[in-house]
Structures are given as structure tokens and as C-alpha cells.
PDB file of C-alpha atoms and ligand atoms in Angstrom:
ATOM      1  CA  MET M  33     -30.648  35.175 -28.927  1.00  0.00           C
ATOM      2  CA  THR M  34     -29.831  37.833 -31.682  1.00  0.00           C
ATOM      3  CA  ARG M  35     -27.872  40.203 -29.749  1.00  0.00           C
ATOM      4  CA  THR M  36     -24.288  39.036 -30.353  1.00  0.00           C
ATOM      5  CA  ALA M  37     -21.059  39.631 -28.134  1.00  0.00           C
ATOM      6  CA  MET M  38     -20.056  43.336 -27.941  1.00  0.00           C
ATOM      7  CA  GLY M  39     -23.591  44.663 -28.324  1.00  0.00           C
ATOM      8  CA  TRP M  40     -24.242  43.934 -31.895  1.00  0.00           C
ATOM      9  CA  PHE M  41     -27.650  42.851 -32.930  1.00  0.00           C
ATOM     10  CA  THR M  42     -28.507  41.007 -36.309  1.00  0.00           C
ATOM     11  CA  GLY M  43     -30.933  42.729 -38.455  1.00  0.00           C
ATOM     12  CA  SER M  44     -32.811  41.212 -41.494  1.00  0.00           C
ATOM     13  CA  LEU M  45     -34.098  43.482 -44.242  1.00  0.00           C
ATOM     14  CA  VAL M  46     -37.726  43.409 -44.272  1.00  0.00           C
ATOM     15  CA  ASN M  47     -38.469  46.491 -46.293  1.00  0.00           C
ATOM     16  CA  ALA M  48     -36.985  48.652 -48.990  1.00  0.00           C
ATOM     17  CA  HIS M  49     -37.957  51.434 -51.431  1.00  0.00           C
ATOM     18  CA  PRO M  50     -36.178  54.006 -53.386  1.00  0.00           C
ATOM     19  CA  LEU M  51     -36.278  57.727 -52.243  1.00  0.00           C
ATOM     20  CA  THR M  52     -34.375  59.194 -55.030  1.00  0.00           C
ATOM     21  CA  GLU M  53     -32.323  57.940 -57.921  1.00  0.00           C
ATOM     22  CA  SER M  54     -29.257  57.382 -55.621  1.00  0.00           C
ATOM     23  CA  ALA M  55     -30.997  56.667 -52.320  1.00  0.00           C
ATOM     24  CA  ARG M  56     -33.409  54.139 -50.648  1.00  0.00           C
ATOM     25  CA  SER M  57     -35.115  53.355 -47.572  1.00  0.00           C
ATOM     26  CA  ILE M  58     -34.391  49.994 -45.919  1.00  0.00           C
ATOM     27  CA  THR M  59     -35.933  48.743 -42.913  1.00  0.00           C
ATOM     28  CA  PHE M  60     -34.536  45.887 -40.687  1.00  0.00           C
ATOM     29  CA  ALA M  61     -36.468  43.503 -38.305  1.00  0.00           C
ATOM     30  CA  VAL M  62     -34.099  43.330 -35.387  1.00  0.00           C
ATOM     31  CA  PRO M  63     -35.324  41.002 -32.544  1.00  0.00           C
ATOM     32  CA  GLY M  64     -34.362  42.348 -29.182  1.00  0.00           C
ATOM     33  CA  TRP M  65     -34.061  46.041 -30.300  1.00  0.00           C
ATOM     34  CA  THR M  66     -35.874  48.176 -27.548  1.00  0.00           C
ATOM     35  CA  GLY M  67     -36.183  51.476 -29.529  1.00  0.00           C
ATOM     36  CA  ASN M  68     -34.479  54.752 -29.996  1.00  0.00           C
ATOM     37  CA  ALA M  69     -34.702  58.227 -29.599  1.00  0.00           C
ATOM     38  CA  ALA M  70     -35.024  60.839 -32.478  1.00  0.00           C
ATOM     39  CA  GLY M  71     -31.584  61.716 -33.820  1.00  0.00           C
ATOM     40  CA  GLN M  72     -29.560  58.651 -32.660  1.00  0.00           C
ATOM     41  CA  HIS M  73     -27.776  56.454 -35.178  1.00  0.00           C
ATOM     42  CA  VAL M  74     -26.628  52.951 -35.534  1.00  0.00           C
ATOM     43  CA  ASP M  75     -23.343  51.384 -36.712  1.00  0.00           C
ATOM     44  CA  VAL M  76     -23.796  48.831 -39.559  1.00  0.00           C
ATOM     45  CA  ARG M  77     -21.265  46.065 -39.831  1.00  0.00           C
ATOM     46  CA  LEU M  78     -20.845  44.315 -43.159  1.00  0.00           C
ATOM     47  CA  THR M  79     -18.816  41.031 -43.160  1.00  0.00           C
ATOM     48  CA  ALA M  80     -17.574  39.499 -46.564  1.00  0.00           C
ATOM     49  CA  PRO M  81     -17.048  35.803 -47.205  1.00  0.00           C
ATOM     50  CA  ASP M  82     -13.209  36.242 -46.671  1.00  0.00           C
ATOM     51  CA  GLY M  83     -13.900  37.838 -43.269  1.00  0.00           C
ATOM     52  CA  TYR M  84     -13.194  41.359 -44.116  1.00  0.00           C
ATOM     53  CA  GLN M  85     -15.490  43.729 -42.371  1.00  0.00           C
ATOM     54  CA  ALA M  86     -16.541  47.271 -42.833  1.00  0.00           C
ATOM     55  CA  VAL M  87     -18.458  49.362 -40.401  1.00  0.00           C
ATOM     56  CA  ARG M  88     -20.441  52.806 -41.069  1.00  0.00           C
ATOM     57  CA  SER M  89     -22.825  54.830 -38.957  1.00  0.00           C
ATOM     58  CA  TYR M  90     -26.128  55.493 -40.344  1.00  0.00           C
ATOM     59  CA  SER M  91     -29.102  57.635 -38.637  1.00  0.00           C
ATOM     60  CA  ILE M  92     -32.185  56.057 -37.778  1.00  0.00           C
ATOM     61  CA  ALA M  93     -35.245  57.687 -39.567  1.00  0.00           C
ATOM     62  CA  SER M  94     -37.691  55.775 -37.254  1.00  0.00           C
ATOM     63  CA  VAL M  95     -38.568  56.503 -33.691  1.00  0.00           C
ATOM     64  CA  GLY M  96     -39.641  54.930 -30.501  1.00  0.00           C
ATOM     65  CA  ALA M  97     -40.118  51.337 -29.408  1.00  0.00           C
ATOM     66  CA  GLY M  98     -40.416  48.326 -31.538  1.00  0.00           C
ATOM     67  CA  GLU M  99     -38.128  45.780 -33.093  1.00  0.00           C
ATOM     68  CA  GLU M 100     -37.984  47.404 -36.572  1.00  0.00           C
ATOM     69  CA  ILE M 101     -35.534  50.170 -37.743  1.00  0.00           C
ATOM     70  CA  GLU M 102     -35.787  52.432 -40.804  1.00  0.00           C
ATOM     71  CA  LEU M 103     -32.458  53.694 -42.451  1.00  0.00           C
ATOM     72  CA  ALA M 104     -32.055  55.992 -45.533  1.00  0.00           C
ATOM     73  CA  ILE M 105     -29.017  55.523 -47.476  1.00  0.00           C
ATOM     74  CA  ASP M 106     -27.514  57.836 -50.119  1.00  0.00           C
ATOM     75  CA  ARG M 107     -25.241  55.914 -52.689  1.00  0.00           C
ATOM     76  CA  LEU M 108     -21.769  57.538 -52.963  1.00  0.00           C
ATOM     77  CA  PRO M 109     -20.408  56.225 -56.462  1.00  0.00           C
ATOM     78  CA  ASP M 110     -17.008  55.525 -54.997  1.00  0.00           C
ATOM     79  CA  GLY M 111     -17.909  54.344 -51.551  1.00  0.00           C
ATOM     80  CA  GLU M 112     -17.356  51.080 -50.140  1.00  0.00           C
ATOM     81  CA  VAL M 113     -20.406  50.439 -48.074  1.00  0.00           C
ATOM     82  CA  SER M 114     -23.313  52.799 -49.421  1.00  0.00           C
ATOM     83  CA  PRO M 115     -23.620  51.119 -52.743  1.00  0.00           C
ATOM     84  CA  PHE M 116     -24.035  47.799 -51.329  1.00  0.00           C
ATOM     85  CA  LEU M 117     -26.900  48.944 -49.155  1.00  0.00           C
ATOM     86  CA  VAL M 118     -28.595  50.867 -51.766  1.00  0.00           C
ATOM     87  CA  ASP M 119     -28.111  48.509 -54.705  1.00  0.00           C
ATOM     88  CA  ASP M 120     -27.400  44.961 -53.622  1.00  0.00           C
ATOM     89  CA  LEU M 121     -28.874  44.092 -50.316  1.00  0.00           C
ATOM     90  CA  GLU M 122     -32.005  42.072 -50.750  1.00  0.00           C
ATOM     91  CA  LEU M 123     -35.209  41.314 -48.682  1.00  0.00           C
ATOM     92  CA  GLY M 124     -33.975  38.545 -46.035  1.00  0.00           C
ATOM     93  CA  ASP M 125     -30.436  39.671 -46.187  1.00  0.00           C
ATOM     94  CA  ARG M 126     -28.702  40.102 -42.831  1.00  0.00           C
ATOM     95  CA  VAL M 127     -26.402  42.668 -41.343  1.00  0.00           C
ATOM     96  CA  GLU M 128     -25.019  43.500 -38.000  1.00  0.00           C
ATOM     97  CA  LEU M 129     -26.137  46.658 -35.997  1.00  0.00           C
ATOM     98  CA  ARG M 130     -24.947  48.316 -32.976  1.00  0.00           C
ATOM     99  CA  GLY M 131     -27.100  51.005 -31.120  1.00  0.00           C
ATOM    100  CA  PRO M 132     -28.667  53.109 -30.553  1.00  0.00           C
ATOM    101  CA  LEU M 133     -25.753  55.285 -30.408  1.00  0.00           C
ATOM    102  CA  GLY M 134     -25.389  59.269 -29.438  1.00  0.00           C
ATOM    103  CA  GLY M 135     -27.067  61.364 -26.835  1.00  0.00           C
ATOM    104  CA  TRP M 136     -26.326  64.831 -27.640  1.00  0.00           C
ATOM    105  CA  PHE M 137     -27.865  65.096 -31.388  1.00  0.00           C
ATOM    106  CA  VAL M 138     -31.285  63.951 -29.931  1.00  0.00           C
ATOM    107  CA  TRP M 139     -34.622  65.689 -29.782  1.00  0.00           C
ATOM    108  CA  ARG M 140     -37.107  64.377 -27.036  1.00  0.00           C
ATOM    109  CA  PRO M 141     -40.779  65.315 -26.955  1.00  0.00           C
ATOM    110  CA  ASP M 142     -40.570  66.723 -23.425  1.00  0.00           C
ATOM    111  CA  GLN M 143     -38.289  69.588 -24.870  1.00  0.00           C
ATOM    112  CA  CYS M 144     -40.347  72.929 -24.946  1.00  0.00           C
ATOM    113  CA  LYS M 145     -38.022  75.337 -26.719  1.00  0.00           C
ATOM    114  CA  PRO M 146     -38.644  76.205 -30.439  1.00  0.00           C
ATOM    115  CA  VAL M 147     -36.633  73.947 -32.779  1.00  0.00           C
ATOM    116  CA  GLN M 148     -34.963  74.957 -36.009  1.00  0.00           C
ATOM    117  CA  LEU M 149     -33.962  72.046 -38.244  1.00  0.00           C
ATOM    118  CA  VAL M 150     -31.380  72.431 -41.093  1.00  0.00           C
ATOM    119  CA  ALA M 151     -30.395  69.588 -43.276  1.00  0.00           C
ATOM    120  CA  GLY M 152     -28.123  69.263 -46.322  1.00  0.00           C
ATOM    121  CA  GLY M 153     -29.159  66.130 -48.508  1.00  0.00           C
ATOM    122  CA  SER M 154     -29.177  62.831 -46.716  1.00  0.00           C
ATOM    123  CA  GLY M 155     -28.853  64.920 -43.424  1.00  0.00           C
ATOM    124  CA  VAL M 156     -32.464  65.062 -43.319  1.00  0.00           C
ATOM    125  CA  VAL M 157     -32.644  61.472 -42.173  1.00  0.00           C
ATOM    126  CA  PRO M 158     -32.291  62.260 -38.213  1.00  0.00           C
ATOM    127  CA  LEU M 159     -34.227  65.260 -38.485  1.00  0.00           C
ATOM    128  CA  LEU M 160     -37.335  63.407 -40.184  1.00  0.00           C
ATOM    129  CA  ALA M 161     -36.916  61.274 -36.987  1.00  0.00           C
ATOM    130  CA  MET M 162     -37.247  64.379 -34.880  1.00  0.00           C
ATOM    131  CA  MET M 163     -40.412  65.549 -36.967  1.00  0.00           C
ATOM    132  CA  ARG M 164     -41.872  61.992 -36.587  1.00  0.00           C
ATOM    133  CA  ALA M 165     -41.381  62.262 -32.964  1.00  0.00           C
ATOM    134  CA  HIS M 166     -42.805  65.796 -32.763  1.00  0.00           C
ATOM    135  CA  THR M 167     -45.916  64.779 -34.600  1.00  0.00           C
ATOM    136  CA  ASP M 168     -46.451  61.279 -32.737  1.00  0.00           C
ATOM    137  CA  SER M 169     -46.246  63.143 -29.454  1.00  0.00           C
ATOM    138  CA  GLY M 170     -48.375  66.040 -30.338  1.00  0.00           C
ATOM    139  CA  SER M 171     -45.516  68.387 -29.153  1.00  0.00           C
ATOM    140  CA  LEU M 172     -46.571  71.780 -29.203  1.00  0.00           C
ATOM    141  CA  ALA M 173     -42.907  73.179 -29.456  1.00  0.00           C
ATOM    142  CA  PRO M 174     -42.575  75.317 -32.605  1.00  0.00           C
ATOM    143  CA  MET M 175     -40.325  73.011 -34.967  1.00  0.00           C
ATOM    144  CA  ARG M 176     -39.454  73.842 -38.568  1.00  0.00           C
ATOM    145  CA  LEU M 177     -36.963  72.628 -41.161  1.00  0.00           C
ATOM    146  CA  LEU M 178     -34.797  74.259 -43.653  1.00  0.00           C
ATOM    147  CA  TYR M 179     -33.891  71.651 -46.217  1.00  0.00           C
ATOM    148  CA  SER M 180     -31.073  72.261 -48.765  1.00  0.00           C
ATOM    149  CA  ILE M 181     -30.800  69.736 -51.869  1.00  0.00           C
ATOM    150  CA  ARG M 182     -29.138  69.916 -55.109  1.00  0.00           C
ATOM    151  CA  THR M 183     -32.139  69.526 -57.343  1.00  0.00           C
ATOM    152  CA  PRO M 184     -35.949  68.773 -56.774  1.00  0.00           C
ATOM    153  CA  ASP M 185     -35.285  65.053 -57.610  1.00  0.00           C
ATOM    154  CA  ASP M 186     -32.828  64.703 -54.647  1.00  0.00           C
ATOM    155  CA  ALA M 187     -35.409  65.336 -51.885  1.00  0.00           C
ATOM    156  CA  PHE M 188     -35.756  62.494 -49.452  1.00  0.00           C
ATOM    157  CA  PHE M 189     -39.273  61.587 -47.953  1.00  0.00           C
ATOM    158  CA  ARG M 190     -40.807  64.566 -49.805  1.00  0.00           C
ATOM    159  CA  ASP M 191     -44.342  63.389 -49.444  1.00  0.00           C
ATOM    160  CA  GLU M 192     -43.859  62.870 -45.803  1.00  0.00           C
ATOM    161  CA  LEU M 193     -42.386  66.339 -45.096  1.00  0.00           C
ATOM    162  CA  LEU M 194     -45.156  67.804 -46.833  1.00  0.00           C
ATOM    163  CA  ARG M 195     -47.680  65.840 -44.490  1.00  0.00           C
ATOM    164  CA  HIS M 196     -45.758  67.298 -41.613  1.00  0.00           C
ATOM    165  CA  SER M 197     -46.230  70.797 -42.858  1.00  0.00           C
ATOM    166  CA  SER M 198     -49.082  71.617 -40.613  1.00  0.00           C
ATOM    167  CA  THR M 199     -46.949  70.849 -37.390  1.00  0.00           C
ATOM    168  CA  SER M 200     -43.377  71.366 -38.693  1.00  0.00           C
ATOM    169  CA  PRO M 201     -43.253  72.921 -42.010  1.00  0.00           C
ATOM    170  CA  THR M 202     -40.378  72.669 -44.381  1.00  0.00           C
ATOM    171  CA  THR M 203     -38.602  75.642 -46.375  1.00  0.00           C
ATOM    172  CA  TRP M 204     -36.948  73.997 -49.371  1.00  0.00           C
ATOM    173  CA  HIS M 205     -33.767  75.294 -50.925  1.00  0.00           C
ATOM    174  CA  TYR M 206     -31.992  74.158 -53.992  1.00  0.00           C
ATOM    175  CA  SER M 207     -28.405  74.532 -54.539  1.00  0.00           C
ATOM    176  CA  ARG M 208     -27.860  73.388 -58.510  1.00  0.00           C
ATOM    177  CA  ALA M 209     -31.499  73.390 -60.042  1.00  0.00           C
ATOM    178  CA  VAL M 210     -34.774  74.896 -58.968  1.00  0.00           C
ATOM    179  CA  PRO M 211     -38.330  73.572 -59.967  1.00  0.00           C
ATOM    180  CA  PRO M 212     -40.260  75.115 -62.622  1.00  0.00           C
ATOM    181  CA  GLY M 213     -41.690  78.414 -61.518  1.00  0.00           C
ATOM    182  CA  TRP M 214     -39.464  78.703 -58.569  1.00  0.00           C
ATOM    183  CA  SER M 215     -39.089  82.286 -57.445  1.00  0.00           C
ATOM    184  CA  ARG M 216     -35.263  82.384 -57.119  1.00  0.00           C
ATOM    185  CA  ALA M 217     -32.190  80.812 -58.677  1.00  0.00           C
ATOM    186  CA  ALA M 218     -30.237  77.984 -57.560  1.00  0.00           C
ATOM    187  CA  GLY M 219     -27.261  78.610 -55.317  1.00  0.00           C
ATOM    188  CA  ARG M 220     -25.778  77.781 -51.934  1.00  0.00           C
ATOM    189  CA  LEU M 221     -27.515  78.962 -48.705  1.00  0.00           C
ATOM    190  CA  THR M 222     -26.431  82.589 -48.294  1.00  0.00           C
ATOM    191  CA  ALA M 223     -26.313  84.530 -44.900  1.00  0.00           C
ATOM    192  CA  GLU M 224     -29.475  86.130 -46.006  1.00  0.00           C
ATOM    193  CA  ASP M 225     -31.136  82.872 -46.842  1.00  0.00           C
ATOM    194  CA  LEU M 226     -30.414  81.862 -43.209  1.00  0.00           C
ATOM    195  CA  ARG M 227     -31.607  85.024 -41.818  1.00  0.00           C
ATOM    196  CA  VAL M 228     -35.081  84.892 -43.734  1.00  0.00           C
ATOM    197  CA  GLU M 229     -35.739  80.992 -43.470  1.00  0.00           C
ATOM    198  CA  THR M 230     -34.826  80.216 -39.910  1.00  0.00           C
ATOM    199  CA  LEU M 231     -36.299  81.273 -36.637  1.00  0.00           C
ATOM    200  CA  PRO M 232     -34.541  84.422 -35.377  1.00  0.00           C
ATOM    201  CA  PRO M 233     -32.078  84.448 -32.380  1.00  0.00           C
ATOM    202  CA  GLU M 234     -34.708  86.221 -30.290  1.00  0.00           C
ATOM    203  CA  GLN M 235     -36.817  83.196 -30.208  1.00  0.00           C
ATOM    204  CA  VAL M 236     -33.650  81.194 -28.880  1.00  0.00           C
ATOM    205  CA  PRO M 237     -34.263  78.254 -30.769  1.00  0.00           C
ATOM    206  CA  LEU M 238     -32.528  74.823 -30.203  1.00  0.00           C
ATOM    207  CA  ILE M 239     -30.910  74.377 -33.719  1.00  0.00           C
ATOM    208  CA  TYR M 240     -30.032  71.009 -35.105  1.00  0.00           C
ATOM    209  CA  ILE M 241     -27.865  70.873 -38.286  1.00  0.00           C
ATOM    210  CA  CYS M 242     -26.892  67.645 -40.218  1.00  0.00           C
ATOM    211  CA  GLY M 243     -25.411  66.918 -43.580  1.00  0.00           C
ATOM    212  CA  PRO M 244     -22.035  66.807 -45.219  1.00  0.00           C
ATOM    213  CA  THR M 245     -19.318  68.254 -43.134  1.00  0.00           C
ATOM    214  CA  GLY M 246     -18.728  71.432 -45.026  1.00  0.00           C
ATOM    215  CA  PHE M 247     -22.337  72.266 -45.149  1.00  0.00           C
ATOM    216  CA  VAL M 248     -22.694  71.721 -41.364  1.00  0.00           C
ATOM    217  CA  GLU M 249     -19.540  74.069 -40.743  1.00  0.00           C
ATOM    218  CA  ALA M 250     -20.918  76.890 -43.144  1.00  0.00           C
ATOM    219  CA  VAL M 251     -24.577  76.823 -41.786  1.00  0.00           C
ATOM    220  CA  SER M 252     -23.380  76.656 -38.100  1.00  0.00           C
ATOM    221  CA  SER M 253     -21.099  79.607 -38.644  1.00  0.00           C
ATOM    222  CA  GLY M 254     -23.507  81.395 -40.589  1.00  0.00           C
ATOM    223  CA  LEU M 255     -26.109  81.107 -37.742  1.00  0.00           C
ATOM    224  CA  VAL M 256     -23.536  82.284 -34.932  1.00  0.00           C
ATOM    225  CA  GLU M 257     -22.992  85.368 -37.079  1.00  0.00           C
ATOM    226  CA  LEU M 258     -26.689  85.958 -37.021  1.00  0.00           C
ATOM    227  CA  GLY M 259     -26.695  86.008 -33.185  1.00  0.00           C
ATOM    228  CA  HIS M 260     -27.516  82.428 -32.251  1.00  0.00           C
ATOM    229  CA  SER M 261     -25.537  81.299 -29.263  1.00  0.00           C
ATOM    230  CA  ALA M 262     -23.055  78.119 -30.089  1.00  0.00           C
ATOM    231  CA  GLU M 263     -24.485  76.659 -26.999  1.00  0.00           C
ATOM    232  CA  ASN M 264     -27.932  76.274 -28.743  1.00  0.00           C
ATOM    233  CA  ILE M 265     -26.527  74.588 -31.963  1.00  0.00           C
ATOM    234  CA  ARG M 266     -26.066  70.745 -32.158  1.00  0.00           C
ATOM    235  CA  THR M 267     -24.589  69.410 -35.190  1.00  0.00           C
ATOM    236  CA  GLU M 268     -24.153  65.984 -36.818  1.00  0.00           C
ATOM    237  CA  ARG M 269     -21.403  65.561 -39.621  1.00  0.00           C
ATOM    238  CA  PHE M 270     -21.773  62.902 -42.141  1.00  0.00           C
ATOM    239  CA  GLY M 271     -18.398  63.186 -43.665  1.00  0.00           C
ATOM    240  CA  GLY M 272     -17.199  64.425 -47.126  1.00  0.00           C
ATOM    241  CA  ASN M 273     -16.716  68.100 -47.838  1.00  0.00           C
TER     242      ASN M 273
HETATM  243  C1  LIG W 129     -23.609  59.739 -37.227  1.00  0.00           C
HETATM  244  C2  LIG W 129     -23.430  59.547 -38.811  1.00  0.00           C
HETATM  245  C3  LIG W 129     -24.751  59.300 -39.341  1.00  0.00           C
HETATM  246  C4  LIG W 129     -24.836  59.048 -40.645  1.00  0.00           C
HETATM  247  N1  LIG W 129     -26.173  58.893 -41.400  1.00  0.00           N
HETATM  248  C5  LIG W 129     -26.024  58.820 -42.519  1.00  0.00           C
HETATM  249  C6  LIG W 129     -27.652  58.577 -43.119  1.00  0.00           C
HETATM  250  O1  LIG W 129     -28.417  58.445 -42.578  1.00  0.00           O
HETATM  251  N2  LIG W 129     -27.483  58.077 -44.584  1.00  0.00           N
HETATM  252  C7  LIG W 129     -26.252  58.175 -45.157  1.00  0.00           C
HETATM  253  O2  LIG W 129     -26.514  58.172 -46.438  1.00  0.00           O
HETATM  254  N3  LIG W 129     -25.145  58.442 -44.722  1.00  0.00           N
HETATM  255  C8  LIG W 129     -24.967  58.642 -43.345  1.00  0.00           C
HETATM  256  N4  LIG W 129     -23.875  58.839 -42.846  1.00  0.00           N
HETATM  257  C9  LIG W 129     -22.754  58.557 -43.579  1.00  0.00           C
HETATM  258  C10 LIG W 129     -22.137  57.227 -43.741  1.00  0.00           C
HETATM  259  O3  LIG W 129     -21.580  56.885 -42.331  1.00  0.00           O
HETATM  260  C11 LIG W 129     -21.117  56.752 -44.763  1.00  0.00           C
HETATM  261  O4  LIG W 129     -19.893  57.784 -44.535  1.00  0.00           O
HETATM  262  C12 LIG W 129     -21.531  56.958 -46.164  1.00  0.00           C
HETATM  263  O5  LIG W 129     -22.509  56.106 -46.480  1.00  0.00           O
HETATM  264  C13 LIG W 129     -20.274  56.620 -47.102  1.00  0.00           C
HETATM  265  O6  LIG W 129     -19.844  55.467 -46.917  1.00  0.00           O
HETATM  266  P1  LIG W 129     -19.275  54.518 -47.879  1.00  0.00           P
HETATM  267  O7  LIG W 129     -18.554  53.283 -47.368  1.00  0.00           O
HETATM  268  O8  LIG W 129     -20.142  54.203 -49.065  1.00  0.00           O
HETATM  269  O9  LIG W 129     -17.994  55.450 -48.615  1.00  0.00           O
HETATM  270  P2  LIG W 129     -16.347  55.471 -48.255  1.00  0.00           P
HETATM  271  O10 LIG W 129     -15.900  54.188 -48.974  1.00  0.00           O
HETATM  272  O11 LIG W 129     -16.194  55.698 -46.841  1.00  0.00           O
HETATM  273  O12 LIG W 129     -15.878  56.778 -48.656  1.00  0.00           O
HETATM  274  C14 LIG W 129     -15.967  56.908 -50.154  1.00  0.00           C
HETATM  275  C15 LIG W 129     -15.474  58.470 -50.582  1.00  0.00           C
HETATM  276  O13 LIG W 129     -16.633  59.386 -50.183  1.00  0.00           O
HETATM  277  C16 LIG W 129     -16.138  60.278 -49.035  1.00  0.00           C
HETATM  278  N5  LIG W 129     -17.351  60.381 -48.172  1.00  0.00           N
HETATM  279  C17 LIG W 129     -17.651  59.766 -47.152  1.00  0.00           C
HETATM  280  N6  LIG W 129     -18.706  59.982 -46.568  1.00  0.00           N
HETATM  281  C18 LIG W 129     -19.252  61.092 -47.510  1.00  0.00           C
HETATM  282  C19 LIG W 129     -20.335  61.884 -47.185  1.00  0.00           C
HETATM  283  N7  LIG W 129     -21.307  61.928 -46.358  1.00  0.00           N
HETATM  284  N8  LIG W 129     -20.658  62.827 -48.192  1.00  0.00           N
HETATM  285  C20 LIG W 129     -19.863  62.945 -49.086  1.00  0.00           C
HETATM  286  N9  LIG W 129     -18.547  62.416 -49.225  1.00  0.00           N
HETATM  287  C21 LIG W 129     -18.387  61.360 -48.181  1.00  0.00           C
HETATM  288  C22 LIG W 129     -15.072  59.813 -48.422  1.00  0.00           C
HETATM  289  O14 LIG W 129     -14.188  60.775 -48.026  1.00  0.00           O
HETATM  290  C23 LIG W 129     -14.428  59.020 -49.805  1.00  0.00           C
HETATM  291  O15 LIG W 129     -13.682  59.900 -50.545  1.00  0.00           O
HETATM  292  C24 LIG W 129     -23.619  59.112 -41.422  1.00  0.00           C
HETATM  293  C25 LIG W 129     -22.410  59.318 -40.792  1.00  0.00           C
HETATM  294  C26 LIG W 129     -22.325  59.584 -39.465  1.00  0.00           C
HETATM  295  C27 LIG W 129     -20.949  59.769 -38.812  1.00  0.00           C
END
């Protein structure tokens, strides 16, 4: 029996690989896990030998049924939990997991409305899960992603995002440095970027925005100013500014 009191599961690390210089994908085998919807998250609880515990939330990159879940963690240099998950956790190590959590920031394959995804940095994780669910289900709902990252080296899952391009294309935006030959300068997303690079209000898309708190707030206000209804905007804030 691996589900503990209060709904915690025990997960063993079975796969890990780097995504960027500061981030890695970690996959846990979680006996008893019955699956999750795209966009949900888990709480991860670590317990030190002296009993001290730390809990953080992480979006689930994987979707559907099965007893494995994939997370993708970005290391915050002064963080308590993320450096351990990125640098120290080894294959076979165990953590406690509670979930799946969240029912609002979720995309389900029976949704037919056009979908605009907007990610900042590691905020792409739950949105990638939505793209995976979209592809796996053969959904015909239009779906596209606007992905803002600091530099080309900061892209999570670049190859996989490119593989989804025929069903859910990605538009890339760089805030600090652009790839060679890129047609525009690096900079924060502007109102004009949002107007040109996202589905227009006339298509009444359902919009999912995820990333650092400041990014999410700036993008959601910009989209409301463009004419989108706040009712059609769902947000997930990862913290920070
Ligand atoms: C629903 C949800 C899903 C999340 N999913 C993911 C995910 O898929 N991948 C992922 O890498 N993170 C995700 N996060 C963020 C994660 O929960 C932690 O906040 C993050 O890993 C930092 O934890 P830490 O213990 O390393 O840092 P802490 O010790 O908690 O914080 C260190 C410093 O960093 C600041 N800080 C905290 N979070 C952030 C942030 N996101 N950006 C910038 N500064 C921050 C704090 O204010 C503090 O100054 C998610 C958060 C939520 C609420």
C-alpha cells in the first residue's frame, strides 16, 4: 500500500534528464496513481532526516491514466526545494506526492472551443500537458501556444513543441536574447505582440496563461485590453515576480 494517510502517495524516481542548464524532467513511478487531467498539479513533500518537511506544488507534464508522472522543475538559485529536485534527487530516491490537484486550470479533450496557451518560462509545463492531451485525443479544437523565454537556451521541451506544430503550433518570444537571424529584438511581450501572436477576441478562445506571477498578470491584463473577456482567461501563477 503506497498511498499514505492524508492522501499522500510515495513516488520513486525512475527517469530524469536535463531540459536546460537549470531545469530537468523527473519521472516518478507512483503505485496506486490513477491518472490526471492536463493542467493539474501535485504537491511534492520532502522530509529531512531531522523530520523537517517542505512542500511545493508542481504541474504535471504527463497526462492520462497510468502509474507514472512526469514533472519539470526549474532550479531557483536561492530556492529551498527546486535545487534539490534538479541537482540532488537520484534514481530510486523517494518523495511524497499528493494529487492530482486543481480542476479549473484544466483542458479536457471534449472541449471544442479554440484554445490560446501563453507560457512564461517553466509555465509551459501544464500547457505542454494540454498539447499532449490535444494530440493524443486527435482533438480538432484549434490550439496554439505563445511561449516567452529569456534566451533560446531556456526552452523546455523544444523538440517536442516543434513536433506538435502541425496540430498545436508554438510562437516563440525571447525577452533577453534572440537566436541568430531572428527578425526582431529581444524584449518583454508588448500589447502589439499579444495582438499579432494570439488568437483574436472574435474567435472567443479559451485562454490559459501560466508562468511567474508578474508575467501572468501582465499578459492577462493585456489580453483583456485587446477585448478578450476575463471569463475566458484561466491563469496559474508559479510565484516570484
Ligand atoms: C500550481 C503550481 C504549479 C507549479 N509548477 C511548477 C513547475 O511545473 N515547475 C517549476 O519549476 N515550478 C513550478 N511551480 C513553482 C514551485 O512550486 C516553487 O515555487 C519553485 O520550485 C520554487 O521553490 P523553491 O523551494 O526552490 O524556492 P523557495 O525557497 O520557495 O523560494 C526562493 C525564492 O524564490 C522566489 N520564488 C518562488 N517561486 C518562484 C518562481 N516560480 N519564480 C521566481 N521566483 C520564485 C521566492 O519568493 C523566494 O524569494 C509551481 C507553483 C504552483 C503554485
